[in-house]
Coordinates of C-alpha atoms and ligand atoms in Angstrom, one line a residue:
X23 CA 3.0 23.8 -24.8
X24 CA 4.1 21.2 -22.4
X25 CA 2.8 21.3 -18.8
X26 CA 4.6 20.6 -15.6
X27 CA 3.0 19.9 -12.3
X28 CA 5.5 20.8 -9.5
X29 CA 4.5 19.6 -5.9
X30 CA 6.1 21.0 -2.8
X31 CA 5.7 19.2 0.6
X32 CA 5.5 20.6 4.0
X33 CA 9.0 21.0 4.7
X34 CA 9.5 22.3 1.5
X35 CA 7.1 25.5 2.0
X36 CA 7.9 25.8 5.8
X37 CA 9.0 29.3 5.9
X38 CA 8.3 32.2 3.6
X39 CA 12.1 31.8 2.7
X40 CA 11.5 28.2 1.5
X41 CA 8.3 29.5 -0.4
X42 CA 10.3 31.9 -2.4
X43 CA 12.8 29.4 -3.4
X44 CA 9.8 27.1 -4.4
X45 CA 8.5 29.9 -6.6
X46 CA 11.8 30.4 -8.2
X47 CA 11.9 26.7 -9.3
X48 CA 8.4 27.3 -10.9
X49 CA 9.4 30.4 -12.5
X50 CA 12.6 28.9 -13.8
X51 CA 10.4 26.0 -15.3
X52 CA 8.2 28.6 -17.0
X53 CA 11.1 30.5 -18.4
X54 CA 12.2 27.3 -20.1
X55 CA 9.0 27.2 -21.9
X56 CA 6.4 25.1 -19.9
X57 CA 3.2 26.0 -18.3
X58 CA 3.3 25.2 -14.6
X59 CA 1.0 24.2 -12.0
X60 CA 2.2 24.1 -8.4
X61 CA 0.6 21.8 -5.8
X62 CA 1.6 22.9 -2.1
X63 CA 1.0 21.1 1.0
X64 CA 0.5 23.1 4.5
X65 CA 3.4 24.8 5.7
X66 CA 5.7 22.5 7.9
X67 CA 3.9 20.7 10.7
X68 CA 0.7 22.9 10.4
X69 CA -1.5 20.0 9.7
X70 CA -0.3 18.3 12.8
X71 CA -0.8 21.3 14.8
X72 CA -4.5 21.7 13.6
X73 CA -5.1 17.9 14.5
X74 CA -3.7 18.6 18.2
X75 CA -6.1 21.5 18.4
X76 CA -9.1 19.4 17.4
X77 CA -8.0 16.9 19.9
X78 CA -7.9 19.6 22.8
X79 CA -11.4 19.8 22.4
X80 CA -12.8 16.2 21.4
X81 CA -11.2 12.8 21.3
X82 CA -12.8 11.8 18.2
X83 CA -13.7 14.9 16.2
X84 CA -16.4 14.7 13.5
X85 CA -14.8 13.8 10.3
X86 CA -16.4 16.6 8.4
X87 CA -15.3 19.3 10.7
X88 CA -11.8 17.8 10.6
X89 CA -11.8 18.2 6.9
X90 CA -12.8 21.9 7.3
X91 CA -10.1 22.3 9.7
X92 CA -7.3 20.6 8.0
X93 CA -7.8 22.3 4.6
X94 CA -7.1 25.6 6.0
X95 CA -3.4 24.7 6.1
X96 CA -3.0 24.4 2.2
X97 CA -5.3 27.4 1.9
X98 CA -2.4 29.4 3.7
X99 CA 0.5 28.2 1.7
X100 CA -1.2 28.6 -1.6
X101 CA -1.8 32.4 -1.1
X102 CA 1.6 32.8 0.2
X103 CA 3.0 31.0 -2.6
X104 CA 1.2 33.2 -5.2
X105 CA 2.2 36.3 -3.6
X106 CA 6.0 34.9 -3.4
X107 CA 5.7 34.8 -7.4
X108 CA 4.1 38.0 -7.7
X109 CA 6.7 39.5 -5.5
X110 CA 9.2 38.1 -8.1
X111 CA 7.3 39.8 -11.0
X112 CA 5.5 37.0 -12.4
X113 CA 1.9 36.3 -12.7
X114 CA 0.3 33.6 -10.3
X115 CA -3.3 32.8 -9.3
X116 CA -4.1 30.6 -6.2
X117 CA -6.7 28.1 -6.3
X118 CA -8.4 25.8 -3.6
X119 CA -9.7 22.2 -4.3
X120 CA -13.2 23.5 -4.6
X121 CA -12.2 26.5 -7.0
X122 CA -10.1 23.9 -9.3
X123 CA -13.3 21.5 -9.4
X124 CA -11.6 18.4 -7.7
X125 CA -15.0 16.5 -7.1
X126 CA -14.6 13.8 -4.4
X127 CA -16.9 11.3 -2.6
X128 CA -18.1 12.1 0.9
X129 CA -15.9 10.0 2.9
X130 CA -14.5 12.7 4.9
X131 CA -10.8 12.0 5.9
X132 CA -10.0 9.7 3.0
X133 CA -12.2 11.0 0.3
X134 CA -11.6 9.6 -3.2
X135 CA -11.5 11.8 -6.5
X136 CA -14.3 11.4 -8.9
X137 CA -13.5 13.9 -11.4
X138 CA -11.3 17.2 -11.9
X139 CA -12.2 19.9 -14.4
X140 CA -9.4 21.5 -16.2
X141 CA -11.1 24.4 -17.9
X142 CA -10.2 27.0 -15.2
X143 CA -6.6 26.0 -14.9
X144 CA -5.9 25.6 -18.5
X145 CA -7.4 29.2 -19.1
X146 CA -5.1 30.8 -16.5
X147 CA -2.4 29.0 -17.6
X148 CA -3.0 30.1 -21.3
X149 CA -3.1 33.7 -19.7
X150 CA 0.6 33.4 -18.5
X151 CA -0.1 32.4 -14.9
X152 CA 1.6 29.9 -12.8
X153 CA -1.4 28.2 -11.0
X154 CA -1.0 27.1 -7.4
X155 CA -3.3 24.3 -6.6
X156 CA -4.0 23.4 -2.7
X157 CA -3.0 19.9 -2.5
X158 CA -4.9 17.2 -0.2
X159 CA -8.4 18.7 -0.7
X160 CA -11.6 18.6 -2.7
X161 CA -15.4 19.0 -2.6
X162 CA -18.2 16.7 -2.5
X163 CA -21.5 17.0 -4.3
X164 CA -22.9 19.0 -1.3
X165 CA -20.2 21.5 -1.4
X166 CA -18.7 20.0 1.9
X167 CA -14.8 20.4 2.0
X168 CA -13.0 16.9 1.8
X169 CA -9.5 15.9 2.4
X170 CA -7.9 13.0 0.6
X171 CA -5.9 11.5 3.9
X172 CA -2.8 12.3 5.3
X173 CA 0.0 13.0 2.6
X174 CA -2.5 13.5 0.1
X175 CA -1.2 16.2 -1.8
X176 CA 0.8 13.7 -3.9
X177 CA -2.3 12.5 -5.0
X178 CA -3.6 16.1 -5.7
X179 CA -0.4 16.4 -7.8
X180 CA -0.5 13.2 -9.8
X181 CA -4.1 13.4 -10.5
X182 CA -3.6 17.1 -12.0
X183 CA -0.8 15.7 -14.0
X184 CA -3.0 12.9 -15.2
X185 CA -5.9 15.2 -16.5
X186 CA -3.7 17.9 -17.6
X187 CA -1.5 15.4 -19.7
X188 CA 1.4 16.8 -17.8
X189 CA 4.6 15.4 -16.4
X190 CA 5.1 15.5 -12.6
X191 CA 7.8 16.5 -10.3
X192 CA 7.5 15.9 -6.3
X193 CA 9.9 18.1 -4.6
X194 CA 10.6 17.2 -1.0
X195 CA 13.0 16.8 1.7
X196 CA 14.8 13.8 0.4
X197 CA 16.6 13.8 -3.0
X198 CA 14.7 10.6 -4.3
X199 CA 13.2 7.5 -3.3
X200 CA 15.3 5.3 -1.0
X201 CA 15.8 1.3 -0.7
X202 CA 14.4 2.1 2.9
X203 CA 13.3 5.1 4.8
X204 CA 17.0 7.0 5.0
X205 CA 16.0 8.2 8.5
X206 CA 15.5 4.6 9.9
X207 CA 18.1 2.7 7.9
X208 CA 21.4 4.9 7.6
X209 CA 22.7 2.5 4.8
X210 CA 19.7 2.9 2.5
X211 CA 20.5 3.7 -1.0
X212 CA 18.8 6.2 -3.3
X213 CA 17.4 4.2 -6.5
X214 CA 17.5 5.8 -9.9
X215 CA 14.3 4.1 -11.0
X216 CA 11.4 2.3 -9.4
X217 CA 8.4 0.8 -11.4
X218 CA 4.8 1.6 -10.3
X219 CA 4.1 -1.8 -8.8
X220 CA 7.1 -1.6 -6.7
X221 CA 6.4 2.0 -5.4
X222 CA 2.8 1.1 -4.9
X223 CA 3.7 -1.7 -2.5
X224 CA 6.5 0.2 -0.9
X225 CA 4.0 3.1 -0.4
X226 CA 1.3 1.1 1.0
X227 CA 3.6 -0.8 3.2
X228 CA 5.0 2.2 4.8
X229 CA 7.3 4.2 2.8
X230 CA 5.8 7.6 3.4
X231 CA 7.8 9.5 0.6
X232 CA 4.7 9.1 -1.6
X233 CA 1.1 8.7 -0.7
X234 CA 0.3 5.3 -2.0
X235 CA -3.1 6.6 -3.8
X236 CA -0.9 8.9 -5.8
X237 CA 0.9 6.0 -7.4
X238 CA -2.5 4.3 -8.3
X239 CA -3.1 7.4 -10.4
X240 CA 0.3 7.2 -12.0
X241 CA 0.0 3.8 -12.8
X242 CA -3.4 4.1 -14.2
X243 CA -2.8 7.2 -16.4
X244 CA 1.0 6.2 -17.1
X245 CA 2.3 9.6 -15.6
X246 CA 6.1 9.3 -14.9
X247 CA 6.7 10.9 -11.6
X248 CA 10.1 12.4 -10.7
X249 CA 10.9 12.5 -6.9
X250 CA 13.4 14.9 -6.1
X251 CA 15.1 17.3 -3.6
X252 CA 13.7 20.7 -3.1
X253 CA 17.0 22.0 -1.6
X254 CA 19.5 20.7 -4.4
X255 CA 19.3 20.6 -8.1
X256 CA 20.0 16.8 -8.7
X257 CA 18.2 14.2 -10.3
X258 CA 16.2 12.1 -8.2
X259 CA 14.0 8.9 -8.8
X260 CA 11.9 8.3 -11.8
X261 CA 8.7 6.2 -11.0
X262 CA 7.4 4.8 -14.1
X263 CA 7.1 1.5 -15.7
X264 CA 10.8 0.9 -15.6
X265 CA 12.3 -0.9 -12.5
X266 CA 16.2 -0.2 -11.6
X267 CA 16.8 -4.0 -11.5
X268 CA 14.1 -6.4 -12.4
X269 CA 16.4 -9.2 -12.1
X270 CA 16.7 -8.2 -8.5
X271 CA 14.6 -10.3 -6.0
X272 CA 14.3 -7.7 -3.4
X273 CA 14.4 -4.0 -4.3
X274 CA 13.1 -2.3 -1.1
X275 CA 12.2 -2.6 2.4
X276 CA 9.6 -0.7 4.6
X277 CA 8.2 -0.5 8.0
X278 CA 4.8 0.5 9.5
X279 CA 5.5 1.2 13.2
X280 CA 1.9 1.7 14.5
X281 CA 0.1 -1.5 13.6
X282 CA -2.5 -3.3 15.7
X283 CA -3.4 -7.0 15.4
X284 CA -6.8 -8.4 16.1
X285 CA -7.3 -12.3 16.5
X286 CA -10.6 -14.0 16.5
X287 CA -10.1 -17.5 17.7
X288 CA -12.8 -20.3 17.6
X289 CA -14.3 -19.2 14.3
X290 CA -16.5 -21.5 12.6
X291 CA -14.8 -22.9 9.6
X292 CA -17.7 -22.5 7.2
X293 CA -18.6 -20.2 4.1
X294 CA -19.8 -16.6 4.8
X295 CA -17.7 -16.3 8.0
X296 CA -14.9 -14.0 6.3
X297 CA -17.5 -12.2 4.5
X298 CA -19.4 -11.3 7.5
X299 CA -16.3 -10.2 9.4
X300 CA -14.5 -8.1 6.7
X301 CA -17.6 -6.6 5.1
X302 CA -18.4 -5.3 8.6
X303 CA -14.9 -3.8 8.9
X304 CA -15.1 -2.4 5.3
X305 CA -18.3 -0.7 5.9
X306 CA -16.7 1.3 8.3
X307 CA -14.3 2.4 5.8
X308 CA -11.4 0.7 7.5
X309 CA -8.6 -1.0 5.4
X310 CA -7.5 -4.4 6.6
X311 CA -4.1 -5.1 6.0
X312 CA -2.5 -8.6 6.6
X313 CA -5.2 -11.1 6.9
X314 CA -4.2 -14.6 8.0
X315 CA -6.8 -17.5 8.2
X316 CA -5.3 -20.7 9.0
X317 CA -6.9 -23.8 7.5
X318 CA -9.3 -25.0 10.2
X319 CA -8.9 -28.2 12.4
X320 CA -12.1 -29.7 13.8
X321 CA -14.3 -27.2 12.1
X322 CA -12.9 -24.3 14.0
X323 CA -10.2 -21.7 12.5
X324 CA -8.5 -18.6 13.7
X325 CA -8.4 -15.4 11.8
X326 CA -5.9 -12.7 12.4
X327 CA -5.5 -9.3 10.7
X328 CA -3.9 -5.8 11.3
X329 CA -5.2 -2.4 10.8
X330 CA -3.5 0.9 11.6
X331 CA -3.2 1.3 15.5
X332 CA -5.3 4.5 15.2
X333 CA -8.1 2.3 13.9
X334 CA -8.1 -0.4 16.5
X335 CA -11.1 0.8 18.6
X336 CA -13.5 1.5 15.6
X337 CA -12.4 -1.8 14.1
X338 CA -13.3 -3.5 17.5
X339 CA -16.5 -1.8 17.4
X340 CA -17.4 -3.2 13.9
X341 CA -16.4 -6.4 14.8
X342 CA -17.9 -7.3 18.1
X343 CA -21.6 -7.5 16.9
X344 CA -20.5 -9.9 14.1
X345 CA -18.4 -12.2 16.4
X346 CA -21.3 -12.5 18.7
X347 CA -24.0 -13.4 15.9
X348 CA -21.3 -16.0 14.6
X349 CA -20.6 -17.4 18.0
X350 CA -16.9 -16.7 17.9
X351 CA -15.4 -17.5 21.3
X352 CA -12.6 -15.0 21.5
X353 CA -11.3 -11.7 20.1
X354 CA -7.9 -10.5 21.3
X355 CA -5.9 -7.6 20.1
X356 CA -2.5 -6.0 20.6
X357 CA -1.3 -2.6 19.4
X358 CA 2.3 -2.6 20.1
X359 CA 3.2 -4.4 16.9
X360 CA 4.8 -3.1 13.6
X361 CA 5.2 -4.5 10.1
X362 CA 8.2 -5.0 8.3
X363 CA 8.2 -5.6 4.5
X364 CA 10.3 -6.5 1.5
X365 CA 9.3 -5.6 -2.1
X366 CA 10.8 -6.8 -5.6
X367 CA 9.0 -7.4 -8.8
X368 CA 11.7 -10.1 -9.3
X369 CA 10.7 -12.0 -6.1
X370 CA 8.1 -14.6 -7.8
X371 CA 10.9 -15.9 -9.9
X372 CA 13.3 -16.6 -7.2
X373 CA 13.2 -19.2 -4.5
X374 CA 15.1 -18.6 -1.0
X375 CA 13.8 -15.2 -0.5
X376 CA 11.4 -15.6 2.2
X377 CA 13.8 -18.0 4.6
X378 CA 16.6 -15.2 3.9
X379 CA 14.4 -12.7 5.5
X380 CA 13.3 -15.0 8.3
X381 CA 16.9 -16.1 8.9
X382 CA 18.1 -12.4 9.1
X383 CA 15.4 -11.8 11.9
X384 CA 16.1 -15.0 13.8
X385 CA 19.8 -14.3 13.9
X386 CA 18.7 -10.9 16.1
X387 CA 16.5 -12.9 18.0
X388 CA 13.5 -11.2 16.7
X389 CA 10.1 -13.3 16.9
X390 CA 7.9 -13.3 13.8
X391 CA 4.1 -13.0 15.0
X392 CA 2.5 -13.1 11.5
X393 CA 3.8 -13.6 7.9
X394 CA 1.9 -12.9 4.7
X395 CA 3.3 -12.9 1.4
X396 CA 2.5 -12.0 -2.3
X397 CA 4.0 -12.3 -5.7
X398 CA 6.1 -8.9 -5.1
X399 CA 6.3 -8.8 -1.3
X400 CA 6.7 -10.4 1.9
X401 CA 5.4 -8.9 5.1
X402 CA 6.0 -10.0 8.9
X403 CA 4.5 -8.6 12.0
X404 CA 7.0 -8.2 15.0
X405 CA 7.2 -6.5 18.5
X406 CA 7.3 -2.7 18.0
X407 CA 10.6 -2.3 20.2
X408 CA 12.3 -4.5 17.7
X409 CA 11.2 -3.0 14.4
X410 CA 14.1 -1.0 13.5
X411 CA 16.5 -3.5 14.3
X412 CA 14.3 -5.6 12.1
X413 CA 14.2 -3.3 9.0
X414 CA 17.9 -2.7 9.3
X415 CA 18.8 -6.5 9.6
X416 CA 16.6 -7.1 6.5
X417 CA 18.0 -4.4 4.6
X418 CA 21.6 -5.6 5.3
X419 CA 20.8 -9.1 4.4
X420 CA 19.4 -8.3 0.8
X421 CA 22.5 -6.1 0.4
X422 CA 20.2 -3.2 -0.6
X423 CA 23.0 -0.8 0.1
X424 CA 24.9 -1.9 -3.0
X425 CA 23.9 -1.2 -6.7
X426 CA 23.7 -4.2 -8.8
X427 CA 25.6 -4.2 -12.2
X428 CA 22.2 -4.8 -14.0
X429 CA 20.9 -1.4 -12.7
X430 CA 19.3 0.7 -15.2
X431 CA 21.7 4.1 -15.6
X432 CA 20.6 7.1 -14.0
X433 CA 20.6 9.2 -17.3
X434 CA 17.7 6.9 -19.3
X435 CA 15.6 9.4 -20.6
X436 CA 12.2 10.2 -18.8
X437 CA 9.0 9.1 -20.5
X438 CA 6.5 11.7 -21.4
X439 CA 2.8 10.9 -21.0
X440 CA 0.8 10.7 -24.4
X441 CA -1.2 13.8 -25.0
X442 CA -4.5 12.2 -26.2
X443 CA -7.2 15.0 -25.7
X444 CA -9.8 12.0 -26.1
X445 CA -8.3 9.9 -23.6
X446 CA -7.7 12.9 -21.5
X447 CA -11.5 13.6 -21.6
X448 CA -12.2 10.2 -20.6
X449 CA -10.2 10.4 -17.5
X450 CA -12.3 13.0 -16.0
X451 CA -14.8 10.6 -14.9
X452 CA -14.6 8.0 -12.1
X453 CA -10.9 8.8 -11.9
X454 CA -10.1 7.2 -8.6
X455 CA -12.5 4.2 -9.0
X456 CA -11.6 0.6 -8.9
X457 CA -9.7 -0.8 -11.6
X458 CA -9.6 -4.6 -12.1
X459 CA -7.2 -5.9 -14.7
X460 CA -7.2 -9.8 -14.4
X461 CA -9.1 -12.5 -12.3
X462 CA -7.2 -15.8 -12.7
X463 CA -7.5 -19.3 -11.5
X464 CA -4.2 -21.3 -10.6
X465 CA -5.1 -25.2 -10.4
X466 CA -1.4 -26.2 -9.9
X467 CA -1.0 -25.8 -6.3
X468 CA -1.3 -27.9 -2.9
X469 CA -1.5 -26.5 0.5
X470 CA 0.3 -27.6 3.6
X471 CA -0.5 -26.3 7.0
X472 CA 1.8 -27.2 10.1
X473 CA 0.1 -26.9 13.4
X474 CA 1.5 -26.5 16.7
X475 CA 4.8 -24.8 15.6
X476 CA 6.9 -23.5 18.8
X477 CA 6.4 -19.6 18.5
X478 CA 10.1 -18.9 18.9
X479 CA 12.8 -17.1 16.7
X480 CA 14.1 -19.1 14.0
X481 CA 11.4 -21.9 13.3
X482 CA 10.2 -20.3 10.1
X483 CA 13.7 -19.7 8.7
X484 CA 14.6 -23.5 9.7
X485 CA 11.3 -24.8 8.0
X486 CA 11.7 -22.9 4.7
X487 CA 15.5 -23.1 4.3
X488 CA 14.9 -26.9 4.6
X489 CA 12.2 -26.8 2.1
X490 CA 14.2 -24.4 -0.2
X491 CA 17.4 -26.7 -0.3
X492 CA 15.1 -29.4 -1.8
X493 CA 14.6 -27.0 -4.4
X494 CA 10.9 -27.0 -3.8
X495 CA 9.4 -23.6 -4.7
X496 CA 7.0 -22.0 -2.1
X497 CA 4.4 -19.7 -3.2
X498 CA 2.0 -18.2 -0.6
X499 CA 3.1 -18.2 3.0
X500 CA 1.0 -17.2 5.9
X501 CA 1.7 -17.6 9.7
X502 CA -0.9 -17.1 12.2
X503 CA -0.7 -16.3 15.8
X504 CA -2.8 -17.1 18.8
X505 CA -2.5 -15.0 21.9
X506 CA -1.9 -16.9 25.4
X507 CA -0.2 -19.8 23.4
X508 CA 3.2 -20.8 22.7
X509 CA 2.4 -22.0 19.2
X510 CA 1.7 -21.0 15.9
X511 CA 0.4 -22.4 12.7
X512 CA 2.3 -21.9 9.4
X513 CA 0.4 -22.6 6.2
X514 CA 2.0 -22.3 2.5
X515 CA 1.5 -23.6 -0.9
X516 CA 3.8 -25.6 -3.2
X517 CA 3.5 -27.0 -6.8
X518 CA 1.1 -30.2 -6.6
X519 CA 4.1 -32.4 -7.9
X520 CA 6.0 -31.2 -4.9
X521 CA 3.2 -32.2 -2.4
X522 CA 4.5 -35.4 -1.3
X523 CA 8.1 -34.3 -1.2
X524 CA 7.2 -31.5 0.9
X525 CA 5.5 -33.7 3.4
X526 CA 8.4 -36.0 3.5
X527 CA 10.9 -33.2 4.1
X528 CA 8.9 -32.1 7.1
X529 CA 8.7 -35.5 8.5
X530 CA 12.2 -35.8 8.4
X531 CA 12.6 -32.3 10.1
X532 CA 10.7 -33.3 13.1
X533 CA 13.8 -34.2 15.1
X534 CA 14.9 -30.5 14.6
X535 CA 11.5 -28.7 14.8
X536 CA 8.9 -30.3 17.1
X537 CA 5.5 -29.1 15.5
X538 CA 2.5 -31.0 16.5
X539 CA 0.6 -32.0 13.3
X540 CA 0.7 -31.4 9.5
X541 CA -2.1 -31.3 7.4
X542 CA -2.4 -30.8 3.6
X543 CA -4.5 -30.5 0.7
X544 CA -3.0 -32.3 -2.5
X545 CA -5.0 -30.0 -4.8
X546 CA -6.1 -26.5 -4.1
X547 CA -7.1 -23.7 -6.5
X548 CA -5.6 -20.4 -6.0
X549 CA -7.8 -17.4 -7.2
X550 CA -6.4 -14.0 -8.0
X551 CA -7.8 -10.6 -8.5
X552 CA -5.1 -8.3 -9.7
X553 CA -5.6 -4.5 -10.3
X554 CA -4.7 -1.1 -8.9
X555 CA -5.5 -0.2 -5.1
X556 CA -7.2 -3.4 -4.1
X557 CA -6.3 -3.0 -0.5
X558 CA -7.2 0.8 -0.2
X559 CA -10.6 0.2 -2.0
X560 CA -12.5 -1.5 0.9
X561 CA -15.1 -2.3 -1.5
X562 CA -12.8 -5.0 -3.1
X563 CA -13.0 -7.3 0.2
X564 CA -16.6 -6.9 0.4
X565 CA -17.2 -7.8 -3.2
X566 CA -14.8 -10.7 -3.2
X567 CA -15.8 -12.3 0.1
X568 CA -19.6 -11.8 -0.5
X569 CA -19.4 -13.3 -4.1
X570 CA -17.3 -16.3 -2.7
X571 CA -19.7 -16.9 0.1
X572 CA -22.8 -16.9 -2.0
X573 CA -21.1 -19.5 -4.0
X574 CA -20.5 -21.6 -1.0
X575 CA -16.9 -21.3 -1.2
X576 CA -14.9 -22.3 2.0
X577 CA -11.6 -20.2 2.2
X578 CA -8.6 -21.9 3.1
X579 CA -6.1 -19.0 2.8
X580 CA -6.1 -15.5 1.9
X581 CA -3.5 -12.7 1.2
X582 CA -3.7 -9.2 0.1
X583 CA -1.6 -6.7 -1.4
X584 CA -1.9 -3.4 -3.2
X585 CA -1.8 -5.0 -6.7
X586 CA -3.5 -8.7 -6.0
X587 CA -5.8 -10.5 -3.6
X588 CA -5.4 -14.3 -3.5
X589 CA -7.6 -16.8 -1.8
X590 CA -7.3 -20.4 -1.7
X591 CA -9.9 -22.8 -1.8
X592 CA -10.4 -26.6 -2.4
X593 CA -9.7 -27.6 -6.1
X594 CA -13.4 -28.8 -6.6
X595 CA -14.4 -25.1 -6.1
X596 CA -12.0 -23.5 -8.3
X597 CA -14.1 -23.0 -11.4
X598 CA -17.2 -22.0 -9.6
X599 CA -15.0 -19.5 -7.7
X600 CA -13.6 -18.1 -10.8
X601 CA -17.0 -17.7 -12.3
X602 CA -18.3 -16.0 -9.0
X603 CA -15.5 -13.5 -9.1
X604 CA -15.7 -12.7 -12.5
X605 CA -19.3 -11.9 -12.2
X606 CA -18.7 -10.0 -9.0
X607 CA -16.0 -7.7 -10.7
X608 CA -17.6 -7.5 -14.1
X609 CA -18.6 -4.0 -14.2
X610 CA -15.0 -2.9 -13.1
X611 CA -12.9 -5.1 -15.2
X612 CA -10.5 -3.0 -17.4
X613 CA -12.1 0.3 -16.9
X614 CA -10.7 3.2 -18.6
X615 CA -7.1 1.9 -17.7
X616 CA -4.2 1.9 -20.0
X617 CA -1.8 -0.3 -18.3
Ligands
ADP724 P1 6.7 15.9 2.2 O1 6.3 16.7 3.4 O2 7.5 16.6 1.2 O3 5.4 15.3 1.4 P2 7.1 13.5 3.5 O4 7.6 13.7 4.9 O5 5.6 13.1 3.2 O6 7.5 14.6 2.7 O7 8.0 12.3 2.8 C1 9.4 12.6 2.8 C2 10.1 11.4 3.9 O8 9.6 10.1 3.5 C3 11.3 11.6 3.7 O9 11.8 12.6 4.9 C4 11.5 10.0 4.6 O10 12.0 10.1 5.8 C5 10.4 9.3 4.2 N1 10.6 8.1 3.6 C6 10.0 6.9 4.0 N2 10.3 5.9 3.3 C7 11.2 6.4 2.3 C8 12.0 5.9 1.2 N3 11.8 4.7 0.6 N4 12.7 6.9 0.6 C9 12.7 8.0 0.6 N5 12.1 8.7 1.7 C10 11.5 7.8 2.7
LIG725 N1 -1.0 18.7 4.5 C1 -1.4 17.3 4.6 C2 -0.7 16.4 5.5 O1 0.3 17.0 6.3 C3 -1.1 16.8 3.1 C4 0.1 16.7 2.7 O2 1.2 17.1 3.2 O3 0.4 15.9 1.6 O4 -1.1 15.2 5.6
MG726 MG1 4.3 13.6 2.0

């Protein structure tokens, strides 16, 4: 018999009336012949209320006690949901994370799932019960209650679907995944389909409709996810291997409002520096987001990166001692910035995406502080008070409100996951561990760095428009930033055969844009590590920087995304870099992943 996991978010179980309507959906699915597991979140804003109570007592409450407290929200709603089903004359049993056997590591507040046992759930289902599972929680080896991170009930739902070989429905307060948060961009459009990679990037870049780690599970275990409204009975969005329109350069936009930027200036430009800095942060379990390191001038470089605003203080604490050891001259930070990103799997094949984004921002006089790009996304950092204007401008410039004629029709059938018991058993161990699918070396690129670029709106747009007009395809772009300076640095890579032509174009542009200096490396090597959850697994950064440092690599450029991390080094170091990375990730290559 097929199993359906139905997840109901906070607003969808905010009152007993709403709980009854969720219960009816589950009963209906059971009557249609499915076995049903419900995953429910805490009622309404209950988790926020619990967080505020804790902060009435302590500024930084201990993480273990926080998890003990926050898990109670879900315990209330599972019990009430079971009662609602019983009141309608059906059988139901509620279970906490511990009772299901959701084993996690002991990183309180952002625990990762190690294994889930299906026995108890399966027995209850076979006895005709609707099983109601508490979202967002698990238990560690020492029986401590853990939570998976805010929004983590989605991850509970998709992981249960993965181990049960079930399909997964996410019932929420929107009727699907939109091209941008519909509360922020009024012209945002619901998409019929989105691919795992696009959704992974969108979610990790701020599209809060899905917890990004839930999409890691969905992709790893090939679970199609249907995001839909808990209020109306309409088809929502299918997240699967199918993209709505893979030919479209940009398919969505997202904003993360509360970002903080840290800049280390006067960093000695030698092997091991990035390793020391980012390992220290990763050891504090903090996920670094945009990392921008500009190619050094005179043996000194600058590194800027972003973390969630709430993690600024612990990040500075982690960085300070290392900075002193390394003799770094200056650490500055700002926490009034936001990140605007565009995502699209067709982006890598199209030129002129980045300059269009930069132009849309400059037309609104929005200054860009930092830029990072990867194969399927471009992110820029802007002042927080301009963030909403920025995402609306970007959404408009890529015409995301309009359906394209190549779009996959809404009624295309939903794929069902393969029910392979052997594979399912295999899934029970190390569920959320790192999975690397590919490590590659690209020896076709050159790098260009423009130093002393005036830090005013429109400069990046002008430079990349001019380069695009010459049909030069730009791959990685990073723009760094220095406090107290009216200048920024822009670095990017192009194909080696375009190296000289790019330098000529830049020289011709000097009358229009007065930058100070252009430096270039005609032959660089780009090393890429691809996989799932690369940024959220802080261990990736540690392994990567450590192995490159041990191999004596000097990193010129870095960029990170949820599905790929790229570093640029000198061409002469390409082969040894590839070897170092392959060794570093040997044990996790291709692990139990069917992608
Ligand atoms: P739940 O409580 O059901 O888990 P969430 O509040 O976590 O609901 O997620 C739903 C919200 O996500 C929506 O109300 C919407 O404002 C927000 N959101 C952000 N980005 C998107 C997007 N791209 N598409 C749809 N909703 C989005
Ligand atoms: N109740 C938790 C939260 O508010 C988990 C969830 O809703 O997904 O973050
Ligand atoms: Mg949610």
